[in-house]
PDB file of C-alpha atoms in Angstrom:
ATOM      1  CA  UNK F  24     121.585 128.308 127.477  1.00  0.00           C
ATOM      2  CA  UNK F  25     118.711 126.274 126.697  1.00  0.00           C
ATOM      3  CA  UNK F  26     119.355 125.968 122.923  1.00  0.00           C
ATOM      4  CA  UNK F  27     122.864 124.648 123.457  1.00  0.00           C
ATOM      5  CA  UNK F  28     121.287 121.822 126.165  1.00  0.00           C
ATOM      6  CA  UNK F  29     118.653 120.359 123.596  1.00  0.00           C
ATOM      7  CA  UNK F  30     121.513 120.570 120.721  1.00  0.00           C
ATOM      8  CA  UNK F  31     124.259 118.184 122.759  1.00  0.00           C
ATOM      9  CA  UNK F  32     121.515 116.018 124.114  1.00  0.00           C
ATOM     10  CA  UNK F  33     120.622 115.821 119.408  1.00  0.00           C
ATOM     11  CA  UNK F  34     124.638 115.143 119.530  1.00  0.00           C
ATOM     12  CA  UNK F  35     124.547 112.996 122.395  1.00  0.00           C
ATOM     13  CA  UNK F  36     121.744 110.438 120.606  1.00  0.00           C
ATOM     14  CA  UNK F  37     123.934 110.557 117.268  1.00  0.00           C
ATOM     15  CA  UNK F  38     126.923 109.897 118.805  1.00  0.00           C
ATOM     16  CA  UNK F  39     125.122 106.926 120.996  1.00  0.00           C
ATOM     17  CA  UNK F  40     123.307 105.638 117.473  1.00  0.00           C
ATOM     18  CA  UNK F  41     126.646 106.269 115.542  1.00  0.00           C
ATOM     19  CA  UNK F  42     125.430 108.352 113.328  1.00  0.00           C
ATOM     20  CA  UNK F  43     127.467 111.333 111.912  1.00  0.00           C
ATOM     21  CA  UNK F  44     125.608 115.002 113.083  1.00  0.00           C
ATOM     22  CA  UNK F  45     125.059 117.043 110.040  1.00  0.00           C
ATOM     23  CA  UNK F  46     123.260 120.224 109.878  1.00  0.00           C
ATOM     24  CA  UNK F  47     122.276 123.063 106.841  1.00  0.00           C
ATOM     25  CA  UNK F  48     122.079 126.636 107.643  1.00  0.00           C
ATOM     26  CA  UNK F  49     121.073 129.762 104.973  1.00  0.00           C
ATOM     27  CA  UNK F  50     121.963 131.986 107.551  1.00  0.00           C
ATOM     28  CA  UNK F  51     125.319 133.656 107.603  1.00  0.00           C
ATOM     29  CA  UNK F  52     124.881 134.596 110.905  1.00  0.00           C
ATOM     30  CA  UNK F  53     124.656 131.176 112.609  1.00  0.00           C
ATOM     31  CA  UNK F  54     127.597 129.850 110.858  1.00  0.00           C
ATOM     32  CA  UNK F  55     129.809 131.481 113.266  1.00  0.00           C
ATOM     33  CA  UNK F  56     127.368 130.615 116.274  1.00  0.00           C
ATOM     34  CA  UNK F  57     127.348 126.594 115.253  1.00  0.00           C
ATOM     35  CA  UNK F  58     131.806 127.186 114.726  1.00  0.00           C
ATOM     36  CA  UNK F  59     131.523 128.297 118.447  1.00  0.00           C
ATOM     37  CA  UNK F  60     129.939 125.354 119.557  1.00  0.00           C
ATOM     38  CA  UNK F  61     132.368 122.739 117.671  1.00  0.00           C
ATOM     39  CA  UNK F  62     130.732 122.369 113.774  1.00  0.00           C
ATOM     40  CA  UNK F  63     133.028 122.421 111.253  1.00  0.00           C
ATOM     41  CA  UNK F  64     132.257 123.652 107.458  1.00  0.00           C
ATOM     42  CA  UNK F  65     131.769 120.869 105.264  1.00  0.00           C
ATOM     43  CA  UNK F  66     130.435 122.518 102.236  1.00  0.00           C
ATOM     44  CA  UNK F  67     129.284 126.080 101.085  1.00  0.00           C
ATOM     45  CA  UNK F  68     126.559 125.455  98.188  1.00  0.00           C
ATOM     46  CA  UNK F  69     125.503 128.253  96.237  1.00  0.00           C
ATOM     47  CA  UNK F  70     122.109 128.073  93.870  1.00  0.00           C
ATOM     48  CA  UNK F  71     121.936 129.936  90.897  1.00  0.00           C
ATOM     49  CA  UNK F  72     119.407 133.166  92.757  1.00  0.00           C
ATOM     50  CA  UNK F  73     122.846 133.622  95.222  1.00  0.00           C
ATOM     51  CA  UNK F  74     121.545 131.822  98.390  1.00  0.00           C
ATOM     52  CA  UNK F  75     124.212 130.057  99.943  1.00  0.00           C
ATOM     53  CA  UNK F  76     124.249 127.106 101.707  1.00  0.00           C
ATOM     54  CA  UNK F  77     126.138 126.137 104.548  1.00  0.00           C
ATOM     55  CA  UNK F  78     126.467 121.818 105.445  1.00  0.00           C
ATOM     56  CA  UNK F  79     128.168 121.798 109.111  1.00  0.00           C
ATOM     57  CA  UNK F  80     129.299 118.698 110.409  1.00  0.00           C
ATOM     58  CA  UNK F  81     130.090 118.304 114.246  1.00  0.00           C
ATOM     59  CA  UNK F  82     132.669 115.850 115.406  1.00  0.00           C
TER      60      UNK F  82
END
């Protein structure tokens, strides 16, 4: 859909600039959504109230 068109034309430019795409989520939900789509799991934070804190990278 839509959302998936503006996020490769985001990993387009960083691949173009050669930059490494790196994204945060809170939401346990879109972890599997961004694995899906190619991100890997990079690191899974947690604070000391119990949010987590997913980094994603996409290669």
């Amino acid at each position: 859909g839509l959302a998936r068109l503006v996020a490769q034309a985001g990993l387009d430019a960083a691949a173009a600039a050669g930059v490494p795409a790196v994204l945060e989520t809170t939401n346990p939900g879109n972890v599997a959504m961004y694995e899906r789509l190619g991100w890997r799991i990079t690191a899974e934070l947690h604070d000391i109230v119990g949010l987590t804190v997913w980094i994603l990278h996409y290669d």
